[in-house]
GROMACS .gro file of C-alpha atoms in nm:
model
  161
    1MET     CA    1  -0.022  -0.031   0.005
    2LYS     CA    2   0.288   0.208   0.013
    3ASP     CA    3   0.370   0.197  -0.352
    4GLN     CA    4   0.012   0.135  -0.501
    5SER     CA    5  -0.370   0.149  -0.419
    6PHE     CA    6  -0.552  -0.123  -0.239
    7GLU     CA    7  -0.769  -0.160  -0.501
    8LYS     CA    8  -0.456  -0.229  -0.744
    9ILE     CA    9  -0.271  -0.479  -0.534
   10THR     CA   10  -0.324  -0.842  -0.639
   11ILE     CA   11  -0.278  -1.164  -0.480
   12SER     CA   12   0.013  -1.230  -0.685
   13GLU     CA   13   0.211  -0.914  -0.594
   14ILE     CA   14   0.116  -1.010  -0.202
   15THR     CA   15   0.219  -1.398  -0.234
   16LYS     CA   16   0.540  -1.262  -0.418
   17ASN     CA   17   0.639  -1.004  -0.183
   18ALA     CA   18   0.552  -1.265   0.104
   19ASP     CA   19   0.768  -1.517  -0.047
   20LEU     CA   20   0.445  -1.738  -0.027
   21ASP     CA   21   0.279  -1.954  -0.314
   22ARG     CA   22  -0.103  -1.851  -0.369
   23THR     CA   23  -0.199  -2.210  -0.211
   24THR     CA   24  -0.069  -2.122   0.138
   25PHE     CA   25  -0.229  -1.776   0.070
   26TYR     CA   26  -0.558  -1.906   0.029
   27ARG     CA   27  -0.535  -2.173   0.288
   28ASN     CA   28  -0.509  -1.840   0.521
   29TYR     CA   29  -0.712  -1.571   0.350
   30ASP     CA   30  -1.020  -1.552   0.128
   31SER     CA   31  -0.929  -1.217   0.017
   32LYS     CA   32  -0.657  -0.923   0.036
   33LEU     CA   33  -0.933  -0.760   0.275
   34ASP     CA   34  -0.901  -1.035   0.499
   35ILE     CA   35  -0.508  -0.923   0.528
   36LEU     CA   36  -0.617  -0.541   0.595
   37ASN     CA   37  -0.856  -0.681   0.848
   38TYR     CA   38  -0.585  -0.868   1.018
   39GLY     CA   39  -0.401  -0.577   1.070
   40ILE     CA   40  -0.692  -0.397   1.212
   41ASN     CA   41  -0.774  -0.688   1.413
   42LEU     CA   42  -0.422  -0.660   1.587
   43ILE     CA   43  -0.478  -0.286   1.728
   44LYS     CA   44  -0.827  -0.393   1.854
   45THR     CA   45  -0.659  -0.678   2.048
   46LYS     CA   46  -0.385  -0.441   2.181
   47TYR     CA   47  -0.703  -0.203   2.274
   48VAL     CA   48  -0.888  -0.479   2.416
   49ASN     CA   49  -0.617  -0.605   2.657
   50ARG     CA   50  -0.566  -0.267   2.790
   51LEU     CA   51  -0.900  -0.208   2.861
   52LYS     CA   52  -0.935  -0.558   3.037
   53TYR     CA   53  -0.639  -0.549   3.242
   54ALA     CA   54  -0.708  -0.170   3.411
   55ASN     CA   55  -0.853  -0.125   3.725
   56LYS     CA   56  -1.123   0.149   3.655
   57LEU     CA   57  -1.220   0.278   3.297
   58ASN     CA   58  -1.309   0.646   3.238
   59MET     CA   59  -1.319   0.844   2.886
   60LYS     CA   60  -0.955   0.972   2.956
   61TYR     CA   61  -0.823   0.646   3.010
   62LEU     CA   62  -1.002   0.487   2.714
   63SER     CA   63  -0.899   0.794   2.499
   64ARG     CA   64  -0.510   0.778   2.607
   65GLU     CA   65  -0.513   0.426   2.554
   66PHE     CA   66  -0.687   0.440   2.203
   67PHE     CA   67  -0.456   0.717   2.063
   68SER     CA   68  -0.141   0.563   2.223
   69ILE     CA   69  -0.201   0.270   2.040
   70CYS     CA   70  -0.285   0.422   1.711
   71LEU     CA   71   0.058   0.619   1.769
   72GLU     CA   72   0.206   0.293   1.795
   73GLU     CA   73   0.045   0.138   1.474
   74ILE     CA   74   0.066   0.521   1.286
   75GLU     CA   75   0.247   0.379   0.950
   76PHE     CA   76  -0.047   0.118   0.910
   77LEU     CA   77  -0.310   0.374   1.006
   78LYS     CA   78  -0.177   0.612   0.769
   79LEU     CA   79  -0.191   0.381   0.452
   80ILE     CA   80  -0.555   0.349   0.568
   81ASN     CA   81  -0.646   0.665   0.574
   82LEU     CA   82  -0.459   0.734   0.248
   83HIS     CA   83  -0.637   0.453   0.048
   84ASN     CA   84  -0.952   0.554   0.202
   85LEU     CA   85  -1.011   0.274   0.411
   86THR     CA   86  -1.121   0.414   0.726
   87PRO     CA   87  -1.454   0.222   0.689
   88PHE     CA   88  -1.283  -0.095   0.765
   89LEU     CA   89  -1.141   0.026   1.064
   90LEU     CA   90  -1.492   0.167   1.203
   91LEU     CA   91  -1.703  -0.131   1.116
   92GLN     CA   92  -1.401  -0.335   1.301
   93PHE     CA   93  -1.463  -0.148   1.600
   94ASN     CA   94  -1.798  -0.112   1.582
   95GLN     CA   95  -1.855  -0.469   1.572
   96LEU     CA   96  -1.604  -0.482   1.884
   97LEU     CA   97  -1.712  -0.233   2.125
   98PRO     CA   98  -2.059  -0.402   2.243
   99ASP     CA   99  -1.916  -0.725   2.306
  100ILE     CA  100  -1.569  -0.519   2.516
  101HIS     CA  101  -1.837  -0.334   2.697
  102LEU     CA  102  -1.987  -0.652   2.817
  103GLU     CA  103  -1.680  -0.755   2.968
  104VAL     CA  104  -1.572  -0.446   3.133
  105LYS     CA  105  -1.857  -0.228   3.213
  106GLU     CA  106  -1.849  -0.303   3.610
  107LYS     CA  107  -1.502  -0.080   3.548
  108PHE     CA  108  -1.660   0.235   3.440
  109ASN     CA  109  -1.740   0.509   3.689
  110PHE     CA  110  -2.086   0.638   3.509
  111ARG     CA  111  -2.397   0.436   3.361
  112ILE     CA  112  -2.583   0.465   3.050
  113GLU     CA  113  -2.875   0.275   2.993
  114ASP     CA  114  -2.814  -0.077   2.798
  115THR     CA  115  -3.098   0.112   2.571
  116HIS     CA  116  -2.873   0.352   2.451
  117MET     CA  117  -2.509   0.171   2.518
  118VAL     CA  118  -2.478   0.050   2.148
  119TYR     CA  119  -2.536   0.393   2.039
  120ALA     CA  120  -2.342   0.554   2.291
  121LEU     CA  121  -2.045   0.300   2.169
  122TYR     CA  122  -2.081   0.374   1.800
  123TYR     CA  123  -2.095   0.751   1.883
  124ASN     CA  124  -1.761   0.740   2.027
  125THR     CA  125  -1.594   0.506   1.801
  126GLY     CA  126  -1.685   0.776   1.522
  127GLY     CA  127  -1.557   1.038   1.729
  128PHE     CA  128  -1.222   0.857   1.819
  129LEU     CA  129  -1.154   0.744   1.475
  130ASN     CA  130  -1.259   1.105   1.346
  131ILE     CA  131  -1.013   1.269   1.543
  132LEU     CA  132  -0.748   1.010   1.426
  133MET     CA  133  -0.802   1.102   1.085
  134LYS     CA  134  -0.828   1.471   1.148
  135TRP     CA  135  -0.473   1.386   1.324
  136ILE     CA  136  -0.322   1.212   1.040
  137GLU     CA  137  -0.412   1.471   0.805
  138ASP     CA  138  -0.252   1.739   1.029
  139GLY     CA  139   0.091   1.517   1.014
  140CYS     CA  140   0.046   1.390   1.349
  141ASP     CA  141   0.171   1.727   1.526
  142ALA     CA  142  -0.092   1.716   1.805
  143SER     CA  143   0.050   1.503   2.126
  144ILE     CA  144  -0.144   1.245   2.277
  145ASP     CA  145  -0.233   1.455   2.529
  146GLU     CA  146  -0.373   1.695   2.330
  147LEU     CA  147  -0.578   1.445   2.141
  148VAL     CA  148  -0.700   1.310   2.482
  149ALA     CA  149  -0.783   1.681   2.569
  150SER     CA  150  -1.027   1.768   2.269
  151PHE     CA  151  -1.186   1.429   2.314
  152LEU     CA  152  -1.279   1.485   2.689
  153GLU     CA  153  -1.383   1.843   2.579
  154ILE     CA  154  -1.598   1.714   2.297
  155CYS     CA  155  -1.759   1.445   2.563
  156ARG     CA  156  -1.822   1.794   2.789
  157PHE     CA  157  -1.937   2.008   2.519
  158ASN     CA  158  -2.200   1.731   2.429
  159ILE     CA  159  -2.369   1.702   2.765
  160SER     CA  160  -2.426   2.090   2.853
  161ASP     CA  161  -2.733   2.257   2.814
   0.00000   0.00000   0.00000
């Protein structure tokens, strides 16, 4: 993806660059999209593990961990953004968050009614990812602390009358 668009990359190129034969590729993946999803899944797994092992969760911790992981994976995320593949990132996190919430909801210091929780999770995912994409577009100049502060300020803005 550094050299050409995702759409133009062929399975033959992938197998050649990875020094695999096509049979090995298709034994493990159905398509090149599966490889993209595998990379996204690595990010999700890091995030889940950090949330599971935290003592107490709040929006500051959630956002700091999310943006810290994104910084660790910034080269991959820049390529996703460059090739307009962020909808796959959003879809992966939207599918994951309800399950994560069920596992860690006792660690939160706030409560949202269950009927609203899925919407709240989708809302926060969209916020995280849009801040991430804006950060990438701006050359990743802002610090993690600045990104967290922005997210928290947005959260406060959304609950004010």
